[in-house]
XYZ file of C-alpha atoms in Angstrom:
737
model
C -78.298 -13.598 36.715
C -76.938 -11.431 39.553
C -77.706 -12.041 43.210
C -79.441 -8.809 44.066
C -79.339 -9.312 47.860
C -75.481 -9.333 47.742
C -73.010 -7.075 46.133
C -70.382 -8.676 43.769
C -67.654 -8.582 46.385
C -69.886 -10.476 48.897
C -70.720 -13.071 46.245
C -67.091 -13.562 45.462
C -66.178 -14.068 49.068
C -69.031 -16.537 49.399
C -67.615 -18.489 46.582
C -64.187 -18.760 48.663
C -62.444 -16.147 46.378
C -60.174 -13.741 48.032
C -60.674 -9.951 47.468
C -57.194 -10.016 45.692
C -58.542 -12.863 43.330
C -61.680 -10.924 42.737
C -59.631 -7.840 41.742
C -57.511 -10.195 39.500
C -60.730 -11.465 37.879
C -61.911 -7.954 37.086
C -58.452 -7.173 35.542
C -58.622 -10.376 33.372
C -62.152 -9.493 32.067
C -61.680 -5.742 31.787
C -65.022 -5.419 33.753
C -67.069 -6.687 36.608
C -67.824 -10.340 36.362
C -71.411 -11.705 36.552
C -72.670 -14.455 38.751
C -71.960 -17.287 36.339
C -68.443 -16.004 35.751
C -67.753 -15.799 39.494
C -68.820 -19.381 39.808
C -66.488 -20.456 37.006
C -63.469 -18.790 38.474
C -64.222 -19.958 41.911
C -64.401 -23.478 40.851
C -61.219 -23.440 38.580
C -59.257 -21.388 41.025
C -60.213 -23.576 43.978
C -57.554 -25.604 45.656
C -59.029 -28.824 44.460
C -58.981 -27.944 40.711
C -56.021 -25.472 40.409
C -53.483 -26.839 42.921
C -52.569 -23.174 43.705
C -50.949 -23.984 47.052
C -49.187 -27.141 45.970
C -48.083 -26.495 42.369
C -44.789 -24.920 43.416
C -43.716 -28.181 45.073
C -45.062 -30.583 42.486
C -43.035 -29.116 39.575
C -39.951 -30.943 40.446
C -41.374 -34.485 40.359
C -39.518 -36.994 38.099
C -42.103 -37.732 35.416
C -40.109 -39.194 32.609
C -38.738 -42.711 31.663
C -38.549 -44.628 28.391
C -41.656 -46.495 29.432
C -43.784 -43.447 30.366
C -46.212 -42.634 27.607
C -48.207 -40.008 29.439
C -47.068 -38.226 32.513
C -49.045 -35.780 34.739
C -51.502 -33.210 33.275
C -54.006 -35.578 31.726
C -57.010 -37.581 33.216
C -54.550 -40.521 34.164
C -50.928 -41.431 33.461
C -49.908 -44.176 31.009
C -46.925 -46.464 30.825
C -45.773 -48.997 28.281
C -45.928 -52.658 29.446
C -44.679 -54.153 26.237
C -46.332 -56.199 23.442
C -48.293 -53.168 22.177
C -50.000 -52.628 25.455
C -50.221 -50.022 27.958
C -51.322 -49.527 31.769
C -53.429 -46.489 32.511
C -53.736 -45.559 36.143
C -54.440 -42.903 38.639
C -55.360 -42.385 42.277
C -57.666 -39.583 43.650
C -59.254 -38.579 46.931
C -62.797 -38.194 47.853
C -62.208 -37.288 51.573
C -64.563 -34.483 52.260
C -67.558 -35.996 50.476
C -66.993 -39.373 52.312
C -67.032 -37.715 55.655
C -70.292 -35.920 55.027
C -72.091 -38.788 53.278
C -69.834 -41.994 53.476
C -71.702 -44.116 51.012
C -72.222 -41.679 48.231
C -68.921 -39.925 48.896
C -66.887 -43.240 48.511
C -69.025 -44.595 45.626
C -68.715 -41.494 43.531
C -64.878 -41.428 44.340
C -64.745 -44.868 42.726
C -66.916 -43.849 39.798
C -64.837 -40.727 39.283
C -61.521 -42.536 39.076
C -62.945 -45.173 36.830
C -63.947 -42.399 34.358
C -60.564 -40.861 34.480
C -59.091 -44.096 33.265
C -61.578 -45.063 30.639
C -61.687 -41.724 29.274
C -57.961 -42.301 28.197
C -59.225 -45.221 26.066
C -58.473 -48.004 28.630
C -60.814 -50.711 29.926
C -60.519 -50.685 33.748
C -59.183 -54.070 34.987
C -58.276 -53.316 38.726
C -59.320 -51.120 41.631
C -57.614 -50.478 44.969
C -58.338 -48.102 47.714
C -56.558 -46.618 50.687
C -58.904 -45.552 53.597
C -58.128 -44.206 57.039
C -60.092 -43.580 60.058
C -59.942 -42.774 63.746
C -59.781 -45.871 66.183
C -62.934 -47.909 65.970
C -62.501 -49.923 69.199
C -64.588 -49.059 72.269
C -67.842 -47.093 72.995
C -66.517 -43.513 72.693
C -68.482 -41.179 70.539
C -65.549 -41.012 67.897
C -65.122 -44.806 67.794
C -68.939 -45.194 67.102
C -68.838 -42.474 64.567
C -65.897 -43.980 62.722
C -67.234 -47.508 62.626
C -70.400 -45.796 60.965
C -68.084 -44.106 58.520
C -66.154 -47.105 57.795
C -69.211 -49.299 57.178
C -70.540 -46.648 54.833
C -67.397 -46.081 53.011
C -66.776 -49.774 52.403
C -70.484 -50.307 51.324
C -69.996 -47.420 48.852
C -66.805 -48.669 47.287
C -68.151 -52.089 46.857
C -71.574 -50.877 45.722
C -69.968 -48.947 42.790
C -67.026 -51.192 41.828
C -69.079 -54.388 41.961
C -71.750 -52.964 39.743
C -69.049 -51.856 37.283
C -67.691 -55.335 36.961
C -64.174 -54.144 37.886
C -62.317 -56.221 40.585
C -61.147 -54.485 43.728
C -57.754 -56.527 44.294
C -55.891 -54.586 47.060
C -55.679 -51.619 49.335
C -55.171 -50.629 52.904
C -57.091 -49.660 55.996
C -55.325 -47.905 58.828
C -56.315 -46.139 62.043
C -54.952 -42.993 63.824
C -56.706 -40.651 65.948
C -55.689 -37.574 63.771
C -58.372 -38.829 61.317
C -61.165 -38.279 63.912
C -62.512 -35.129 62.102
C -61.387 -36.155 58.471
C -61.522 -39.810 57.401
C -59.612 -40.270 54.151
C -60.758 -42.095 51.077
C -58.352 -42.523 48.232
C -59.428 -44.540 45.269
C -57.183 -46.051 42.512
C -58.042 -47.528 39.121
C -55.821 -49.366 36.510
C -56.902 -49.906 32.999
C -55.593 -51.591 29.882
C -55.309 -50.115 26.477
C -53.336 -50.504 23.288
C -50.322 -48.312 23.621
C -51.018 -46.430 20.285
C -54.772 -45.877 21.123
C -54.552 -43.528 24.021
C -57.114 -40.673 24.003
C -56.459 -37.188 25.521
C -58.498 -34.366 26.686
C -58.136 -32.066 23.792
C -60.598 -29.644 21.989
C -59.065 -28.281 18.773
C -59.962 -27.669 15.274
C -62.187 -24.597 14.569
C -65.766 -25.641 13.902
C -65.400 -28.989 15.490
C -68.506 -29.877 17.460
C -68.408 -30.276 21.271
C -70.753 -32.948 22.455
C -72.315 -33.806 25.863
C -72.778 -37.545 26.653
C -73.921 -39.655 29.607
C -76.389 -38.836 32.382
C -78.477 -35.731 32.555
C -77.362 -32.802 34.669
C -78.968 -32.070 37.876
C -78.167 -29.810 40.907
C -76.276 -32.514 42.808
C -72.701 -31.730 43.735
C -73.080 -27.940 43.240
C -70.112 -26.236 44.946
C -68.326 -29.604 45.398
C -64.934 -28.524 44.214
C -65.102 -25.398 46.534
C -66.387 -27.640 49.424
C -63.320 -29.849 48.993
C -61.070 -26.845 49.270
C -62.088 -25.872 52.781
C -61.694 -27.146 56.275
C -64.660 -28.530 58.298
C -66.214 -26.996 61.312
C -69.152 -28.248 63.351
C -71.719 -27.570 60.511
C -70.145 -30.044 58.070
C -73.526 -31.981 57.971
C -75.099 -28.983 56.166
C -72.766 -29.690 53.229
C -74.563 -32.771 52.399
C -75.975 -31.267 49.248
C -72.491 -30.660 47.823
C -71.950 -34.445 47.705
C -72.655 -36.024 44.217
C -74.966 -39.034 43.751
C -73.634 -41.828 41.757
C -75.347 -44.423 39.362
C -72.964 -47.308 38.639
C -75.308 -48.865 36.047
C -75.324 -45.689 34.022
C -71.644 -45.522 34.243
C -71.266 -49.181 32.962
C -73.189 -48.162 29.933
C -71.131 -45.022 29.562
C -67.892 -47.203 29.797
C -69.156 -49.591 27.054
C -70.305 -46.701 24.752
C -67.056 -45.027 25.202
C -64.988 -47.989 24.274
C -67.204 -48.481 21.293
C -66.741 -44.936 20.432
C -62.895 -45.339 20.627
C -62.919 -48.069 18.029
C -64.162 -45.488 15.371
C -62.133 -42.460 14.158
C -64.654 -40.038 15.341
C -63.210 -37.776 18.088
C -60.436 -35.333 18.745
C -60.533 -35.578 22.533
C -62.669 -36.408 25.466
C -62.753 -35.405 29.063
C -64.520 -36.614 32.212
C -66.753 -34.095 33.975
C -65.325 -34.508 37.621
C -64.937 -31.837 40.199
C -66.455 -28.591 38.837
C -68.285 -30.569 36.147
C -68.863 -28.946 32.740
C -66.691 -26.018 33.821
C -63.402 -27.995 34.348
C -64.051 -30.284 31.404
C -64.624 -27.616 28.786
C -62.014 -25.189 30.205
C -59.316 -27.897 30.508
C -59.972 -29.105 26.997
C -59.764 -25.810 25.432
C -56.871 -24.832 27.769
C -54.603 -27.702 26.748
C -55.291 -26.988 23.084
C -55.063 -23.138 23.315
C -58.345 -22.880 21.633
C -61.754 -21.359 22.449
C -65.192 -22.734 22.786
C -68.802 -21.850 22.297
C -71.432 -23.717 24.444
C -75.185 -23.482 24.337
C -76.154 -24.370 27.962
C -79.823 -24.756 27.115
C -79.020 -27.671 24.938
C -77.419 -29.570 27.851
C -79.729 -32.456 28.870
C -81.347 -31.401 32.298
C -82.657 -33.588 34.984
C -84.618 -30.822 36.816
C -86.853 -27.850 35.867
C -85.792 -24.463 36.342
C -82.047 -24.931 36.128
C -79.818 -21.850 35.353
C -76.572 -21.472 33.440
C -74.876 -21.390 36.780
C -76.313 -24.785 37.700
C -75.221 -26.310 34.369
C -71.658 -25.086 34.615
C -71.079 -25.986 38.335
C -73.228 -29.140 38.784
C -71.133 -32.235 39.486
C -73.686 -34.718 38.418
C -71.900 -38.017 37.729
C -71.578 -40.282 34.736
C -70.956 -37.533 32.153
C -68.394 -36.803 29.493
C -67.493 -33.899 27.171
C -66.332 -34.815 23.637
C -64.697 -32.822 20.976
C -65.807 -34.607 17.827
C -64.689 -34.528 14.226
C -67.034 -32.448 12.160
C -69.320 -34.656 10.272
C -69.225 -37.501 12.784
C -72.017 -36.228 14.904
C -74.633 -38.647 13.902
C -72.471 -41.660 14.309
C -71.629 -40.574 17.879
C -75.389 -40.035 18.594
C -76.117 -43.464 17.160
C -73.639 -45.046 19.478
C -74.776 -43.352 22.720
C -78.564 -43.854 21.903
C -77.836 -47.458 21.316
C -76.609 -47.603 24.967
C -79.543 -45.440 26.075
C -77.419 -42.492 27.082
C -78.199 -38.817 26.651
C -76.179 -37.198 23.858
C -76.248 -33.609 22.485
C -74.264 -31.335 20.392
C -73.899 -28.315 22.706
C -71.347 -26.207 20.978
C -68.150 -26.053 18.876
C -64.479 -25.239 19.103
C -63.382 -21.610 18.191
C -60.028 -19.970 17.677
C -60.881 -17.017 19.885
C -59.211 -18.218 23.148
C -62.536 -17.310 24.919
C -65.178 -19.493 26.465
C -68.492 -18.097 25.326
C -71.798 -19.372 26.962
C -75.184 -18.944 25.600
C -78.593 -19.322 27.137
C -81.444 -19.394 24.785
C -79.468 -17.319 22.130
C -78.174 -14.808 24.575
C -74.623 -14.638 25.748
C -74.610 -15.199 29.431
C -70.949 -15.386 30.099
C -67.482 -14.897 28.197
C -64.256 -15.638 29.787
C -60.756 -16.019 28.372
C -59.713 -19.723 28.737
C -56.039 -19.637 29.492
C -56.231 -17.288 32.633
C -58.792 -19.676 34.015
C -57.402 -23.071 33.185
C -53.771 -22.735 32.762
C -52.872 -19.504 34.775
C -54.644 -19.925 38.041
C -52.848 -18.214 40.894
C -49.726 -20.004 42.273
C -49.448 -19.222 45.869
C -46.022 -19.134 47.674
C -47.414 -19.749 51.041
C -45.339 -19.285 54.201
C -43.629 -22.480 55.587
C -42.491 -23.158 59.099
C -41.138 -26.281 60.765
C -43.771 -27.577 63.128
C -43.100 -26.879 66.897
C -44.146 -30.471 67.647
C -40.889 -31.808 66.015
C -38.769 -30.107 68.715
C -37.603 -32.817 70.809
C -39.635 -35.542 69.007
C -36.565 -37.771 68.521
C -35.750 -37.783 72.242
C -37.631 -40.778 73.574
C -37.057 -42.741 76.752
C -37.498 -46.319 75.996
C -35.965 -47.723 79.093
C -39.182 -49.318 80.316
C -39.062 -53.041 79.323
C -41.862 -55.272 78.301
C -41.729 -59.035 77.668
C -41.864 -59.797 73.909
C -44.842 -61.958 74.472
C -46.926 -59.173 75.936
C -45.839 -56.849 73.094
C -46.606 -59.433 70.507
C -50.007 -60.131 71.749
C -50.904 -56.359 71.689
C -49.369 -55.688 68.288
C -50.738 -58.683 66.564
C -54.302 -57.987 67.857
C -54.040 -54.304 66.756
C -56.734 -53.101 64.155
C -54.004 -51.954 61.760
C -52.332 -55.537 61.836
C -55.412 -57.879 61.786
C -57.013 -59.158 58.611
C -59.585 -56.832 57.081
C -61.627 -59.628 55.281
C -64.829 -57.922 56.632
C -63.886 -55.112 54.334
C -62.569 -56.736 51.202
C -65.189 -59.568 51.217
C -67.675 -56.927 50.162
C -65.647 -56.253 47.154
C -65.783 -58.499 44.123
C -62.072 -59.219 43.650
C -62.401 -62.068 41.068
C -64.741 -60.584 38.329
C -63.090 -60.703 34.985
C -61.212 -63.720 36.290
C -57.767 -62.177 35.899
C -56.917 -61.686 39.630
C -53.832 -63.791 40.632
C -53.061 -62.270 44.000
C -55.943 -60.578 45.616
C -56.915 -58.710 48.884
C -55.803 -60.514 52.043
C -52.767 -62.275 50.320
C -50.322 -59.833 51.898
C -48.119 -57.258 50.115
C -48.690 -56.365 46.537
C -51.771 -57.500 44.475
C -51.355 -59.004 40.912
C -53.524 -59.278 37.861
C -53.116 -61.350 34.721
C -52.791 -59.544 31.334
C -54.279 -62.400 29.230
C -53.428 -60.815 26.054
C -49.604 -60.938 26.739
C -49.129 -63.763 29.448
C -47.649 -61.035 31.720
C -48.872 -59.734 35.078
C -49.233 -56.349 36.642
C -48.587 -55.823 40.186
C -49.763 -52.852 42.271
C -49.770 -51.730 45.931
C -51.078 -48.575 47.963
C -49.146 -47.589 50.806
C -48.257 -44.956 53.315
C -47.087 -45.105 56.989
C -48.432 -41.937 58.312
C -46.657 -42.115 61.600
C -43.272 -42.026 59.814
C -44.601 -39.102 57.906
C -45.552 -37.273 61.092
C -42.198 -37.656 62.665
C -40.204 -36.831 59.501
C -42.475 -35.893 56.494
C -39.488 -36.030 54.046
C -38.105 -39.388 54.912
C -41.641 -40.691 55.627
C -42.874 -39.853 52.174
C -39.656 -41.533 50.674
C -40.480 -44.497 52.896
C -43.951 -44.739 51.379
C -42.578 -44.888 47.795
C -40.120 -47.557 48.984
C -42.806 -49.463 50.861
C -45.089 -49.470 47.920
C -42.324 -50.450 45.477
C -41.201 -53.183 47.901
C -44.686 -54.715 48.108
C -44.773 -54.875 44.205
C -41.212 -56.482 44.222
C -42.439 -59.064 46.553
C -44.802 -60.284 43.883
C -41.888 -60.859 41.490
C -42.680 -57.711 39.479
C -40.298 -54.874 38.565
C -41.792 -51.496 39.957
C -42.197 -49.096 37.160
C -44.133 -45.890 38.225
C -46.288 -44.273 40.868
C -49.401 -42.183 41.143
C -49.878 -40.440 44.320
C -52.586 -38.843 46.523
C -51.283 -36.230 48.812
C -53.601 -35.702 51.830
C -52.645 -32.817 54.107
C -54.323 -30.395 56.554
C -54.889 -26.605 55.990
C -52.312 -25.006 53.577
C -52.957 -21.561 55.254
C -51.051 -23.136 58.227
C -47.222 -22.610 57.584
C -46.465 -25.891 59.510
C -48.746 -27.807 57.124
C -47.146 -26.293 54.048
C -43.790 -27.230 55.462
C -44.926 -30.771 55.847
C -46.137 -30.707 52.293
C -42.973 -29.201 50.973
C -40.722 -31.833 52.751
C -42.935 -34.719 51.723
C -42.628 -33.562 48.092
C -38.860 -33.574 48.448
C -38.975 -37.132 49.762
C -41.149 -38.320 46.958
C -38.887 -36.574 44.434
C -35.637 -38.149 45.911
C -37.237 -41.627 46.069
C -38.716 -41.678 42.783
C -35.621 -40.407 41.066
C -33.267 -42.927 42.833
C -35.607 -45.917 42.495
C -36.378 -45.119 38.789
C -40.166 -44.935 39.304
C -41.484 -41.721 37.892
C -44.594 -40.040 38.997
C -47.079 -40.204 36.145
C -50.172 -38.522 37.874
C -51.869 -37.915 41.034
C -53.982 -35.714 43.305
C -53.695 -33.250 46.020
C -56.110 -33.052 48.897
C -55.612 -30.198 51.255
C -57.871 -28.805 54.066
C -58.235 -32.074 55.745
C -58.741 -30.344 59.016
C -61.675 -29.949 61.404
C -61.857 -27.380 64.116
C -58.124 -26.566 63.726
C -56.961 -30.220 63.874
C -55.368 -31.511 60.777
C -54.506 -34.979 59.698
C -50.955 -36.468 59.801
C -49.110 -35.824 56.436
C -50.484 -38.739 54.314
C -48.833 -38.883 50.972
C -50.431 -42.116 49.752
C -48.364 -43.872 47.003
C -49.583 -46.396 44.543
C -46.961 -48.300 42.709
C -47.398 -50.366 39.474
C -44.953 -53.016 38.358
C -44.580 -55.473 35.610
C -44.090 -59.280 35.892
C -42.788 -60.640 32.649
C -44.524 -64.120 33.345
C -47.905 -64.437 34.941
C -47.062 -67.807 35.990
C -44.341 -66.619 38.294
C -46.274 -64.382 40.652
C -44.890 -64.914 44.135
C -47.219 -65.618 47.022
C -46.607 -63.950 50.487
C -47.967 -66.648 52.796
C -46.005 -69.762 53.916
C -46.294 -72.601 51.465
C -44.698 -75.785 52.465
C -43.514 -77.541 55.534
C -39.844 -78.010 55.874
C -38.850 -74.957 53.732
C -36.216 -72.601 54.996
C -36.957 -68.974 55.951
C -34.385 -66.159 55.374
C -34.318 -62.462 56.316
C -32.801 -60.331 53.643
C -31.325 -57.015 54.889
C -29.958 -55.568 58.214
C -32.123 -55.281 61.234
C -31.309 -52.375 63.419
C -32.871 -51.010 66.736
C -35.210 -48.592 64.898
C -38.528 -47.809 66.578
C -39.267 -44.144 65.564
C -42.931 -43.982 64.354
C -43.256 -47.678 64.894
C -46.436 -49.460 65.865
C -44.460 -50.725 69.076
C -43.734 -47.218 70.117
C -47.412 -46.182 69.696
C -48.789 -49.163 71.511
C -46.191 -49.827 74.305
C -45.196 -46.138 74.899
C -48.389 -44.353 73.709
C -46.216 -42.037 71.425
C -45.830 -41.249 67.777
C -42.160 -39.996 68.137
C -38.612 -41.057 67.775
C -35.918 -41.085 64.994
C -37.110 -42.094 61.631
C -35.648 -45.317 60.361
C -32.529 -44.928 57.942
C -33.655 -44.337 54.374
C -31.116 -46.008 51.946
C -32.277 -46.088 48.295
C -29.413 -48.314 47.233
C -30.268 -50.918 49.851
C -33.976 -50.778 48.810
C -33.270 -51.053 45.189
C -30.840 -54.050 45.835
C -33.551 -55.812 47.748
C -36.189 -55.366 44.971
C -33.605 -56.561 42.411
C -32.527 -59.590 44.426
C -36.091 -60.809 45.095
C -37.188 -60.295 41.482
C -33.996 -62.218 40.203
C -34.479 -64.908 42.745
C -38.068 -65.323 41.663
C -37.236 -65.382 37.942
C -34.703 -68.119 38.620
C -37.377 -70.079 40.466
C -35.564 -69.974 43.867
C -38.358 -68.535 45.929
C -41.690 -70.117 47.282
C -42.882 -66.983 49.050
C -41.738 -63.410 49.939
C -43.003 -60.758 52.249
C -41.664 -57.457 53.306
C -40.955 -56.530 56.761
C -42.759 -53.331 57.744
C -45.265 -52.545 60.635
C -44.607 -54.697 63.680
C -41.176 -55.824 62.331
C -39.940 -59.376 61.925
C -42.341 -60.809 64.434
C -45.536 -59.459 62.865
C -44.438 -60.195 59.296
C -43.633 -63.842 60.151
C -46.786 -64.326 62.052
C -48.880 -62.938 59.186
C -47.038 -65.246 56.706
C -47.887 -68.199 59.147
C -51.654 -67.459 59.713
C -52.408 -66.634 56.155
C -50.571 -69.803 54.903
C -52.062 -71.755 57.855
C -48.578 -73.130 58.658
C -46.571 -72.987 61.756
C -43.148 -71.328 62.035
C -40.109 -71.925 64.099
C -37.675 -68.903 63.872
C -34.733 -67.666 65.840
C -32.579 -64.555 65.105
C -29.827 -62.910 66.891
C -30.535 -59.221 67.499
C -28.973 -56.394 69.279
C -31.897 -56.096 71.716
C -34.551 -58.601 72.292
C -37.347 -56.162 71.130
C -35.731 -55.621 67.886
C -37.888 -58.363 66.680
C -40.493 -55.510 66.428
C -37.993 -52.818 64.922
C -39.292 -51.265 61.626
C -35.975 -51.004 59.890
C -36.697 -50.449 56.223
C -35.596 -52.312 53.171
C -36.057 -55.865 54.477
C -37.876 -58.978 53.398
C -38.665 -62.504 54.579
C -38.321 -65.180 51.792
C -39.251 -68.894 51.921
C -36.896 -71.293 50.036
C -36.965 -74.995 49.480
C -33.989 -76.802 51.030
C -32.517 -77.768 47.588
C -32.516 -74.023 46.597
C -31.161 -72.469 49.710
C -27.480 -72.574 48.654
C -28.364 -70.956 45.342
C -30.210 -68.247 47.083
C -27.214 -67.647 49.470
C -24.904 -67.477 46.401
C -27.187 -64.999 44.695
C -27.279 -62.809 47.792
C -23.501 -62.873 48.041
C -23.200 -61.823 44.378
C -25.503 -58.923 44.872
C -23.977 -57.849 48.263
C -27.342 -58.578 49.994
C -27.125 -59.122 53.726
C -28.967 -62.347 54.710
C -29.489 -64.738 57.518
C -31.407 -67.952 57.984
C -34.336 -67.397 60.346
C -35.803 -70.845 60.689
C -38.208 -73.419 59.213
C -41.829 -73.644 58.078
C -43.933 -76.166 60.083
C -45.588 -77.235 63.262
C -48.766 -76.043 64.824
C -47.434 -72.869 66.561
C -45.766 -69.638 65.929
C -42.356 -69.658 67.584
C -40.031 -66.504 67.203
C -37.225 -66.230 69.576
C -39.192 -65.911 73.001
C -42.534 -65.505 71.390
C -44.940 -68.386 71.269
C -48.420 -68.555 69.943
C -50.768 -71.532 68.992
C -51.455 -71.308 65.318
C -55.282 -71.650 65.736
C -55.357 -69.049 68.477
C -53.460 -66.551 66.336
C -55.574 -67.256 63.181
C -58.811 -66.612 65.315
C -57.324 -63.206 66.421
C -56.120 -62.459 62.879
C -59.093 -63.282 60.937
C -62.052 -62.636 63.366
C -61.278 -59.765 65.563
C -61.948 -57.003 63.072
C -65.366 -58.407 62.351
C -66.141 -58.320 66.032
C -65.162 -54.886 66.556
C -66.795 -53.387 63.457
C -70.067 -55.113 64.070
C -70.183 -54.564 67.704
C -73.128 -52.014 67.415
C -75.066 -53.393 64.599
């Protein structure tokens, strides 16, 4: 089992363990570890699995509310949505694999998050994604590379999600040069379950059998968890073997088999084999239950000849689950999985020793205490330091003037703003026939819950420029933005899952960004009453010393009591009035206007006011419940001008608007906590009264109608604007095909 050409210390270092960790392992075991044991510790103590750099800052997240059934620590979080039903959801990253091999990296990211959800006993009903790349315009090497990555990632997301029959109903695609060496791929899945039929990853009851189900185990993905816990260098291509290979058709069979299994009273717990494969699933199940486990690795179904215990424990082959079954139910479980033409095998049993005992053809090949591996991984208190780039970042000279027309043309044609139908048309958004508000509809997405007549709304958001100039306020703003998009559908925001993407934690400046972002999320979730019910941390998003902007992606889920009252965000009817809710100030820090007109990501972060934000949500939700609104859209990137223009082009209706502002360019200001609403003339007075009752600042913007977009001194023919909005992205992404 030992690698004779290397000594143990060298083997440990090659597995990304530190010498200090290696000494700790020897102390835990009371002896030298063998090769298999080193592999186990390296995977479970990797950043990806143990959160050793981030755990310190995650502990303070608000995680409880009357509607929270399951918070962080399980495969996915669960909230009560009424009528005996629960929403199960989570977001995770597959960043490193998607940079190395974009199709399989993104596909297996989708597969993994789907398994996390249906492992809990839920049928997946909606997917979203948040994907980020460097600029794709032009002929530079980076632009060409990122067009290739984007095409591969989109094909992978669509290829897997479509085969699974789960609609992809929303998401975001953004561009910043900081992602040149590390594109980000964050996948989200939401499932529906009975609120009293949630399954957890437990392994308890001495003598209960441990069963393996799903695909056979191969050597694909070996070292994946460790790879995802390291920065890239020039040789990242050599890491291609660490990327898993997915098979969505097998996963579809696994989904249906698991849902059939859940209808019977046959199991104690179940866990997806994600990062670190059989190692993580077995240790986590035993760790949560404070039990032990015996596993016979020669009984694990194998895809390849000559596989070793090390291979079986560390493989990240896809479409596999570990089950703790009730003793005596083995044959019934075997029958279910064989019916679905899946591999199934009894490979071990639960013990009370507190140890993981691994056997290979009757001989013990490893024995490791569970708790130190799964529940007591090192928690690091890494040094933090405020980044040097923040010195003077707020002092920006904006005295140079541009006409609003020139600025509008530039902003409205930017890749971040234009429609991404080229992307989302590759995703099936209508399968299962419950999608009410899908991709391209602006703001949050909504799906019908047929069983209850309600709707669930969801949105994934993060403005990374805001996070760059002020990580704490930027992360808070991401929670606000995601909640605001949900509220714009008429739903009450209930809870978030997050995916925290940052650079190298060994850099004190990155750890400072991370710590600050966590504080921002804590404050926002506490004040907005939207607890964190799960999430993921992805560190080491850095290549050759260049890290990504702080990117705490936030996915918010909300409940609309009436599926027939889901608000659109596009303009609906000529002659209707438009109102802006909320104050507009001259706030350009981290704005798209600043980036495009002054070539800077800098300035003062817009004001963060949770009371104003919550009041906006409540006002829009109440106005919608009273039937006062025809449409609602939040104001974010590009300000009022871009928000109104988007509403116009997606609704294919002109708009005439005028607003009195401090400065002319404030029409592009990115002040937070604002929305544009469309109201029929007969309801305008009622809306104004509601706003006054709630202390909501409002002003009339203008009217829907006409064949042009007219906003103060900005004029654009509607057809011309629609051509830019709907066709520009396609022209860019396909330019070298």
